[in-house]
PDB file of C-alpha atoms in Angstrom:
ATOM      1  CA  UNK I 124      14.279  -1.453   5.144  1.00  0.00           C
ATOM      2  CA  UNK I 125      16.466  -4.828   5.241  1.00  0.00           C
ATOM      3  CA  UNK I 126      16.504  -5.003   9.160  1.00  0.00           C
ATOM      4  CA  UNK I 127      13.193  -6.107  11.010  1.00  0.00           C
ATOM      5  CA  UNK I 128      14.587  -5.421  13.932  1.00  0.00           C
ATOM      6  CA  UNK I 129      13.707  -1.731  14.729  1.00  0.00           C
ATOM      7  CA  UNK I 130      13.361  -1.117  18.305  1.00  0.00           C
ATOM      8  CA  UNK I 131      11.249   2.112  19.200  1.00  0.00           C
ATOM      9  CA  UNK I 132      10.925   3.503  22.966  1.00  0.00           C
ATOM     10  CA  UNK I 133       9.333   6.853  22.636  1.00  0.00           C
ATOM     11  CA  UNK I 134       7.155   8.350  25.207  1.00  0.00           C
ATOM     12  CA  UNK I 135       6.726  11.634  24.921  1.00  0.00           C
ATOM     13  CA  UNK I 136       7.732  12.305  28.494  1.00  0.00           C
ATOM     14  CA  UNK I 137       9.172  15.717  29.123  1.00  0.00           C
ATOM     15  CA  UNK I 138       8.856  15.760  32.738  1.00  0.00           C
ATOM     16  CA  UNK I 139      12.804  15.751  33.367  1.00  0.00           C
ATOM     17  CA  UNK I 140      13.681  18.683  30.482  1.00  0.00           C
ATOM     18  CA  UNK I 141      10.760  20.773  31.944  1.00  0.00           C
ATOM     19  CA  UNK I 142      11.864  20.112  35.435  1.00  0.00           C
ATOM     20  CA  UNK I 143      15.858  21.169  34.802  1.00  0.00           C
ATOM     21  CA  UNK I 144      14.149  24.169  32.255  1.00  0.00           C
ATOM     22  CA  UNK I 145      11.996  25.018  35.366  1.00  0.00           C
ATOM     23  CA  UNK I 146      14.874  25.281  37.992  1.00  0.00           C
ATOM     24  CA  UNK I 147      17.037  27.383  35.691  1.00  0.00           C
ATOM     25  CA  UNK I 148      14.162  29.890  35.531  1.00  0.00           C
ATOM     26  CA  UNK I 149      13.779  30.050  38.985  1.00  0.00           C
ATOM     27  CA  UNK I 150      17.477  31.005  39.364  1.00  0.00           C
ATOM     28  CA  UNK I 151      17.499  33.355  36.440  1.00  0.00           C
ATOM     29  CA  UNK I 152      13.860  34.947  37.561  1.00  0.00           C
ATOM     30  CA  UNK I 153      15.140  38.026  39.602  1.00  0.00           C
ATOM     31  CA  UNK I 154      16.849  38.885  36.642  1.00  0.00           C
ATOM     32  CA  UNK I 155      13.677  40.761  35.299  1.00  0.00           C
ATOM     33  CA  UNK I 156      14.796  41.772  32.059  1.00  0.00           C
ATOM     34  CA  UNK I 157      15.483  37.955  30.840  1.00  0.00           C
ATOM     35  CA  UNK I 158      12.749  35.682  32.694  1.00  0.00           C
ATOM     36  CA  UNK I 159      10.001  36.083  30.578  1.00  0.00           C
ATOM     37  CA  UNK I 160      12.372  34.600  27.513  1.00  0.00           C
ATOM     38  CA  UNK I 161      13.513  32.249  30.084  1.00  0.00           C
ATOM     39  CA  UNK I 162       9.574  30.949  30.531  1.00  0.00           C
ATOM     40  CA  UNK I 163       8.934  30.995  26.837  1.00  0.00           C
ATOM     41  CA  UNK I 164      11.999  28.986  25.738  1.00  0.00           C
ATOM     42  CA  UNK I 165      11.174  26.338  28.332  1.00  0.00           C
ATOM     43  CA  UNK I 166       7.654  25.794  27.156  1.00  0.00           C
ATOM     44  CA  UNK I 167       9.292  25.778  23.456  1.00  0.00           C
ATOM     45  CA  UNK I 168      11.856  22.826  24.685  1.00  0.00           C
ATOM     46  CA  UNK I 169       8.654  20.717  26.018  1.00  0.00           C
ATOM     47  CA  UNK I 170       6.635  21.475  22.958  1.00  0.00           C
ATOM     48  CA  UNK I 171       9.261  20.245  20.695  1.00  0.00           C
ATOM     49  CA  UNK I 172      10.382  17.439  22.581  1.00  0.00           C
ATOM     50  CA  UNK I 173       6.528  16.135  22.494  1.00  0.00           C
ATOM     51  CA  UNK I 174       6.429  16.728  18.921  1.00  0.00           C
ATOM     52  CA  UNK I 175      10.140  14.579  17.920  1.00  0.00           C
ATOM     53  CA  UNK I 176       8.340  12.049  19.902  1.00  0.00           C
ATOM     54  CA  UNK I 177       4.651  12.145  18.306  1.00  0.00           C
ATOM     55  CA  UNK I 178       6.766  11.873  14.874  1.00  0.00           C
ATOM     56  CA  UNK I 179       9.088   9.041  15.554  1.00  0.00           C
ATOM     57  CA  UNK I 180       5.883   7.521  16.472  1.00  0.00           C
ATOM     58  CA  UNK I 181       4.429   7.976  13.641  1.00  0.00           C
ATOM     59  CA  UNK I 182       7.003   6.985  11.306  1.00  0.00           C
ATOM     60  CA  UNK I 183       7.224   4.080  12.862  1.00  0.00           C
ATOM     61  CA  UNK I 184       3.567   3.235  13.130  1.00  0.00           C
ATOM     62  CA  UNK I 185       3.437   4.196   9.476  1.00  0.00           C
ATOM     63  CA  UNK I 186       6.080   1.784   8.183  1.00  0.00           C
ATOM     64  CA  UNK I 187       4.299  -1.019  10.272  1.00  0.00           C
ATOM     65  CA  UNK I 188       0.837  -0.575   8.681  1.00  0.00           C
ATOM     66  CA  UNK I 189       2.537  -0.175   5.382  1.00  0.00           C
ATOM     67  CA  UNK I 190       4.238  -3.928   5.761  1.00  0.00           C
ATOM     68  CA  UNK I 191       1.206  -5.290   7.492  1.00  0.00           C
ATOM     69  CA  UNK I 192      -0.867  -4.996   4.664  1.00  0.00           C
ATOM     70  CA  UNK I 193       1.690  -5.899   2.318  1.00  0.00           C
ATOM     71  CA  UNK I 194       1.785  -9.026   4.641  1.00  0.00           C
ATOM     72  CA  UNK I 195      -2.036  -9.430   4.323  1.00  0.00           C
ATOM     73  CA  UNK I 196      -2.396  -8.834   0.245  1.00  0.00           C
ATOM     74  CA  UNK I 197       0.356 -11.202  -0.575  1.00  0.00           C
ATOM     75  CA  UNK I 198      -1.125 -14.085   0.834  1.00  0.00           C
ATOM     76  CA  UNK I 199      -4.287 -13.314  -0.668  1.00  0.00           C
ATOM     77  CA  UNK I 200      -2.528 -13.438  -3.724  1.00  0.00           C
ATOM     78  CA  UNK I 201      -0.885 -16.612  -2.528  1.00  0.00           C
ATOM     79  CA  UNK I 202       2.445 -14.645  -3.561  1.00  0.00           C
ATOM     80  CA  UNK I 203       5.455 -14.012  -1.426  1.00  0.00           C
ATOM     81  CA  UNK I 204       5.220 -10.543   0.068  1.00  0.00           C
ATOM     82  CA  UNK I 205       9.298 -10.170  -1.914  1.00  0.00           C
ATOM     83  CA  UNK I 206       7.383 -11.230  -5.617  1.00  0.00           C
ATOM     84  CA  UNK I 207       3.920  -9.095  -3.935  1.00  0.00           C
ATOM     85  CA  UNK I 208       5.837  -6.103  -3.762  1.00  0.00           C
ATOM     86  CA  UNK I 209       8.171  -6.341  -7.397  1.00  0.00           C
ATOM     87  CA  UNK I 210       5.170  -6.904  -9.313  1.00  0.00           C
ATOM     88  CA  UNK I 211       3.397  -3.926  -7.514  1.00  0.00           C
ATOM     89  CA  UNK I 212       6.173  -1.832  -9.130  1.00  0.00           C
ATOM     90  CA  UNK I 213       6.097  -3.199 -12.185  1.00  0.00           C
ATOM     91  CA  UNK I 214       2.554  -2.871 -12.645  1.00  0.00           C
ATOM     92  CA  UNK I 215       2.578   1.146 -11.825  1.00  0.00           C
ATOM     93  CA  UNK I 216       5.445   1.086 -14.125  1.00  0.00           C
ATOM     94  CA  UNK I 217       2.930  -0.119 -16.658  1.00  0.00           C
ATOM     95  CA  UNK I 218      -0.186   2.256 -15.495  1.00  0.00           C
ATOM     96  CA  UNK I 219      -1.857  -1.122 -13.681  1.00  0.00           C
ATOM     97  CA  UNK I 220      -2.227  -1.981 -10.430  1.00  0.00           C
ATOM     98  CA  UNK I 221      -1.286  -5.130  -8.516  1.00  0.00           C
ATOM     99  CA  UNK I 222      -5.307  -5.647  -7.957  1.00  0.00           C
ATOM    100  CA  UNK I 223      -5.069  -6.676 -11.764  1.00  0.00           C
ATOM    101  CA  UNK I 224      -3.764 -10.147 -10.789  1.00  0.00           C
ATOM    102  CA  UNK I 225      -6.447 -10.973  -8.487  1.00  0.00           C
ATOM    103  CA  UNK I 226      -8.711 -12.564 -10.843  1.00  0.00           C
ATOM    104  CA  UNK I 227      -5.863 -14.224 -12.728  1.00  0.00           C
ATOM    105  CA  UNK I 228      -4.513 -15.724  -9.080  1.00  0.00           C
ATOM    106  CA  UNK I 229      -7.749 -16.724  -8.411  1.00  0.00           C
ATOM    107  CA  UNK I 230      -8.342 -18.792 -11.646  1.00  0.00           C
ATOM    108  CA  UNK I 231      -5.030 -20.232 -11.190  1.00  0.00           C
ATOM    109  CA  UNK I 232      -5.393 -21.433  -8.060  1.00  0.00           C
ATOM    110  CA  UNK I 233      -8.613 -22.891  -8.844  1.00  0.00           C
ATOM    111  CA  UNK I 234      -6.975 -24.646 -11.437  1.00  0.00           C
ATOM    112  CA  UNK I 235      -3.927 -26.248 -10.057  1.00  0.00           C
ATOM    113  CA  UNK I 236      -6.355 -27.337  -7.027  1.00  0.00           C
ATOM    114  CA  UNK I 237      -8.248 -29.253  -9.868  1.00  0.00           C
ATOM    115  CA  UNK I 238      -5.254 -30.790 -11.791  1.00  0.00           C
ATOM    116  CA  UNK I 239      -4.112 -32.236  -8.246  1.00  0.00           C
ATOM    117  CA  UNK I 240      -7.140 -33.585  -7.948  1.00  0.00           C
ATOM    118  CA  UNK I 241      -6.439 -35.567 -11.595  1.00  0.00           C
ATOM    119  CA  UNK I 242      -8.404 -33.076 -13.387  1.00  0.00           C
ATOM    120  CA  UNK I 243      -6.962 -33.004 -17.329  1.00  0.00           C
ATOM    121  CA  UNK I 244      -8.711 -30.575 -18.472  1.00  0.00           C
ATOM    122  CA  UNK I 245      -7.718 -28.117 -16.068  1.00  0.00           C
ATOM    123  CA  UNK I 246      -3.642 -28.119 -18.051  1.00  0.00           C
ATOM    124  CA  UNK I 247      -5.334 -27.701 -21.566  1.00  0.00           C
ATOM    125  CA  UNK I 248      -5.183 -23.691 -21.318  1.00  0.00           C
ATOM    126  CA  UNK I 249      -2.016 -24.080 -20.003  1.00  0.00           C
ATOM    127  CA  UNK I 250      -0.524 -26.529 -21.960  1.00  0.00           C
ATOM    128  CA  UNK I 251      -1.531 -24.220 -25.200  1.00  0.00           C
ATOM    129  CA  UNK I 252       0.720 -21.912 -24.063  1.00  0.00           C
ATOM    130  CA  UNK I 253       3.759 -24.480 -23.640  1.00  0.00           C
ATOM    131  CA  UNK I 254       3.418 -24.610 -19.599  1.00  0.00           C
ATOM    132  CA  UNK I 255       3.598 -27.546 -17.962  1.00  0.00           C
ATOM    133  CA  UNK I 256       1.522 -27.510 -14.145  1.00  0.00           C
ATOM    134  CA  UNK I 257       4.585 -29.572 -13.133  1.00  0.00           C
ATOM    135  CA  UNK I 258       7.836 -28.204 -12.068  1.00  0.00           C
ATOM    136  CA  UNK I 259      11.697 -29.979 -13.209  1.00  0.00           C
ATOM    137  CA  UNK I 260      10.963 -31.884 -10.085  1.00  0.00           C
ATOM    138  CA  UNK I 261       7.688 -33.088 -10.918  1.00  0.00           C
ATOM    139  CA  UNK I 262       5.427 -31.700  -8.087  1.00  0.00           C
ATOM    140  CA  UNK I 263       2.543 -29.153  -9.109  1.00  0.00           C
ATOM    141  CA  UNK I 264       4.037 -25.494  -9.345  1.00  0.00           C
ATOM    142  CA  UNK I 265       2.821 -23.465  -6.552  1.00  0.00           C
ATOM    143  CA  UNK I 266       0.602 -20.349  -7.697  1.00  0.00           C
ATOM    144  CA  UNK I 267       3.652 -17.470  -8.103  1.00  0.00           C
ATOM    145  CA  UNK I 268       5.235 -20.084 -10.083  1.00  0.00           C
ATOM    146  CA  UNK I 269       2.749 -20.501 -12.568  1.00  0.00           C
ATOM    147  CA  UNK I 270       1.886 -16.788 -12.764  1.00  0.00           C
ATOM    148  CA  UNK I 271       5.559 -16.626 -13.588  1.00  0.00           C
ATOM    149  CA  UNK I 272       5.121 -19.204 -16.013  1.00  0.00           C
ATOM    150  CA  UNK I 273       1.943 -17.518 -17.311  1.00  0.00           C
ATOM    151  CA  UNK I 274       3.922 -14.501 -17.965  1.00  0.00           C
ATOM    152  CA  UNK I 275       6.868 -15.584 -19.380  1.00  0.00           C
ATOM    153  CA  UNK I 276       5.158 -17.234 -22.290  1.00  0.00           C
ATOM    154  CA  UNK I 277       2.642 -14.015 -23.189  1.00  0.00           C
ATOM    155  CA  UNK I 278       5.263 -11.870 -23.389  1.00  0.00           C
ATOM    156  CA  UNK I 279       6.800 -14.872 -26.107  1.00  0.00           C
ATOM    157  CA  UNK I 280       3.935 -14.874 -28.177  1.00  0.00           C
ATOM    158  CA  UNK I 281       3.910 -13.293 -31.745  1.00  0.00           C
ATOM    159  CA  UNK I 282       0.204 -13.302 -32.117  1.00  0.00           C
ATOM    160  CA  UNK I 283      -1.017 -10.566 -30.242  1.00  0.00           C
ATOM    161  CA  UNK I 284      -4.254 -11.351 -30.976  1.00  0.00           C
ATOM    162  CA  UNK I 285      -3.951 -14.862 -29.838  1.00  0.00           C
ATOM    163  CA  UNK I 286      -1.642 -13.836 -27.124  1.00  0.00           C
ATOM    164  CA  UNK I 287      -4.479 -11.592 -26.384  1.00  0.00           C
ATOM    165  CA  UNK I 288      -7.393 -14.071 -26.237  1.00  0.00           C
ATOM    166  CA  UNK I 289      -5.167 -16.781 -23.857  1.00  0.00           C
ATOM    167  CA  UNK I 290      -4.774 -13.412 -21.235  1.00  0.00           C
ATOM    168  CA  UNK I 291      -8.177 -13.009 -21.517  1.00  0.00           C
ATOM    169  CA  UNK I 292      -8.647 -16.555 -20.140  1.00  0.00           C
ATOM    170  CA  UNK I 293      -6.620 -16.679 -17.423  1.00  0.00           C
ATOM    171  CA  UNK I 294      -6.575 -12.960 -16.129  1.00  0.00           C
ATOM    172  CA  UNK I 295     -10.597 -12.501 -17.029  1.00  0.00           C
ATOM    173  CA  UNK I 296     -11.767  -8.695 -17.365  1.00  0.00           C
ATOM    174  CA  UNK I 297      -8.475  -7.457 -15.971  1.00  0.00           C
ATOM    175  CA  UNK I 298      -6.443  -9.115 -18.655  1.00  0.00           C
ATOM    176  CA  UNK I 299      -6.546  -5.255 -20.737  1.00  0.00           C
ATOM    177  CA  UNK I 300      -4.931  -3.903 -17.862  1.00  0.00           C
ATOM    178  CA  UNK I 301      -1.903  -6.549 -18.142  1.00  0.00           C
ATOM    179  CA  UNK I 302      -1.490  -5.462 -21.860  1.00  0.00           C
ATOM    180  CA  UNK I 303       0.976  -2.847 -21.684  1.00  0.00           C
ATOM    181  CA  UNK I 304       3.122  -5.068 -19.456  1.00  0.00           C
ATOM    182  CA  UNK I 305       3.387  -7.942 -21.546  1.00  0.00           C
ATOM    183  CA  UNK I 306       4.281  -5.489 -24.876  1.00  0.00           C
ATOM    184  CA  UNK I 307       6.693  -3.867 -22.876  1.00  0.00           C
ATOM    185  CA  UNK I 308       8.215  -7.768 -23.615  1.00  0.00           C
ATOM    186  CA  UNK I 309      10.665 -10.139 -21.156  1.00  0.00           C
ATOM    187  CA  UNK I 310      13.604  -7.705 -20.961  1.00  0.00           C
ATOM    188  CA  UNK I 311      11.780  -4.143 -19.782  1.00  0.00           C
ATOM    189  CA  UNK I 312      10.091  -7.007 -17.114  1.00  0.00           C
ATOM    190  CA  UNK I 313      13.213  -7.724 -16.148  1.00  0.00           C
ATOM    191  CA  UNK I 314      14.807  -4.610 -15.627  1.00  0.00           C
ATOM    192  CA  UNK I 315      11.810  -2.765 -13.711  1.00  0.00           C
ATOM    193  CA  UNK I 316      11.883  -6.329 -11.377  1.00  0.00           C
ATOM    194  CA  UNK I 317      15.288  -5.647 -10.744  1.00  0.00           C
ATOM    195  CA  UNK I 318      15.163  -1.755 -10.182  1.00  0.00           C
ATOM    196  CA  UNK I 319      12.501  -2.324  -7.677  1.00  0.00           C
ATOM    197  CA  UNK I 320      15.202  -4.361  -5.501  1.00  0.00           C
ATOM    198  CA  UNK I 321      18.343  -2.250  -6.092  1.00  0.00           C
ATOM    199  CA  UNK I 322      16.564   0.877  -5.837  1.00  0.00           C
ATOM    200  CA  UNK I 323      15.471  -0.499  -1.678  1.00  0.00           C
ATOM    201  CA  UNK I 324      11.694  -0.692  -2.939  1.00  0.00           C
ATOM    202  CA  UNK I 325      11.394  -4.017  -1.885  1.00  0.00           C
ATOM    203  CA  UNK I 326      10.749  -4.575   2.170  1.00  0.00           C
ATOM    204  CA  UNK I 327      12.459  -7.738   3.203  1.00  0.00           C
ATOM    205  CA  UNK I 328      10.344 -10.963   4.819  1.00  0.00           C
ATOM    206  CA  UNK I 329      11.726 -10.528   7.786  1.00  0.00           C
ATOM    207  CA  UNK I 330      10.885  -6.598   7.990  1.00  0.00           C
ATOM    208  CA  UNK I 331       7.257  -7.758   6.919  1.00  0.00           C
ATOM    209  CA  UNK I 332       6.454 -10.398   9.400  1.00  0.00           C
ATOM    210  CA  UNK I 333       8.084  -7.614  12.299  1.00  0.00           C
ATOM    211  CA  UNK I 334       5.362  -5.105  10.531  1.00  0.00           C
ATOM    212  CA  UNK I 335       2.668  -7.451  10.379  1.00  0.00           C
ATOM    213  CA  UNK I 336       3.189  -8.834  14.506  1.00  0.00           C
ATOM    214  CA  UNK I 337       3.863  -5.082  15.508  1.00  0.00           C
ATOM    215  CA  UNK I 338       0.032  -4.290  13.855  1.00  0.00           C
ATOM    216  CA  UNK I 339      -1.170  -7.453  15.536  1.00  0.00           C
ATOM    217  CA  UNK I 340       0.161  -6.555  19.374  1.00  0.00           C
ATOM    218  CA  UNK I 341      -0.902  -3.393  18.885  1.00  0.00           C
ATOM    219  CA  UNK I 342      -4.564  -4.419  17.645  1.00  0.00           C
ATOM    220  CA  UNK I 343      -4.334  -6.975  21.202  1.00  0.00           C
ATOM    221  CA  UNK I 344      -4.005  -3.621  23.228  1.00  0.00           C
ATOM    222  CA  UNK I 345      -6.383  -1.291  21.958  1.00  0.00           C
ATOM    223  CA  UNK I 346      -8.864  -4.194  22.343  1.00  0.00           C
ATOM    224  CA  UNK I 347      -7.846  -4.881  25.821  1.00  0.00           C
ATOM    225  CA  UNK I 348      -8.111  -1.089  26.876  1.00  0.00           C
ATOM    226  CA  UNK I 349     -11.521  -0.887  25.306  1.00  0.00           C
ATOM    227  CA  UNK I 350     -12.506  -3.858  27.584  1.00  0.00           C
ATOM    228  CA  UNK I 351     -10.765  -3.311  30.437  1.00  0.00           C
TER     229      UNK I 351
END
């Protein structure tokens, strides 16, 4: 999945096998006892080449959709599709789904919108849990970073049951869902994050944006044939 670039010309066109299929009958025909197997293999070539092409079609059509909307629910997230896709795996891993960061995402980018508008009270959660809004450069962490951040520092706290309440905070109603993630601790994190790259479950940026402009030019022409 690591090269965007996947050119596919399929058409389905088996005008020239039929036609050289067709021709060989014809010169095999007053041989009575083999035309008819003759006829029947030819419509069997044209058949099958329609069908390698319908599937190569699909495959490919498939693969697009699949890194279109990859494309689409990682910047709702306002995560990279890379960090979109890892903590998808991780979160099966864990019996969640990826849908359990949504509220969390959406409270943290409410609140670093707030704390760059001078808001102080919009760090105090935060700063309870020994996270700073502001990166070693000292501009405001962008969302992924912070739900890194926010991460990191459950999985580091003894109290579970205040662990538990500051989860509840940030990720809302989904926080339970989270729960078997962060006791799984730092390391397990680490090594399902890094199993979904090795193991080629990660579609590259590159490979993304091709899916996502392939779904968009293909949107463009079914809209222009329904017009036109």
């Amino acid at each position: 999945m690591e090269d965007a670039r996947v050119l596919v010309h399929i058409d389905g066109d088996t005008k020239g096998i039929d036609k050289a299929a067709g021709e060989a009958s014809n010169k095999l025909s007053k041989f009575k006892g083999i035309a008819k197997g003759v006829a029947g293999a030819t419509a069997a070539v044209g058949t099958a080449a329609a069908a390698t092409a319908k599937a190569f079609w699909n495959g490919a059509n498939a693969t697009a959709q699949y890194g279109d909307n990859i494309d689409k629910a990682s910047q709702k997230l306002k995560l990279s599709s890379n960090t979109y896709q890892e903590m998808d795996y991780i979160l099966q891993r864990n019996g969640a789904s990826i849908d359990s960061l949504t509220i969390g995402m959406k409270n943290i980018t409410k609140d670093l919108a707030n704390f760059s508008n001078g808001s102080k009270d919009a760090a105090k959660k935060y700063e309870a849990l020994g996270i700073s809004m502001k990166g070693v450069n000292g501009e405001t962490k962008n969302e992924e970073q912070m739900m890194y951040s926010v991460i990191s520092s459950l999985m580091e706290m003894e109290d579970v049951t205040q662990r538990n309440a500051a989860a509840q905070e940030i990720f809302g109603r989904n926080a339970a869902e989270l729960l078997p993630m962060l006791n799984a601790g730092s390391e397990e994190f680490d090594k399902l994050q890094w199993e979904a790259r090795d193991y080629g479950m990660v579609m590259s940026e590159d490979a993304v944006k091709a899916s996502a402009a392939f779904e968009d030019s293909l949107l463009k022409l079914q809209e222009m044939v329904k017009y036109n």
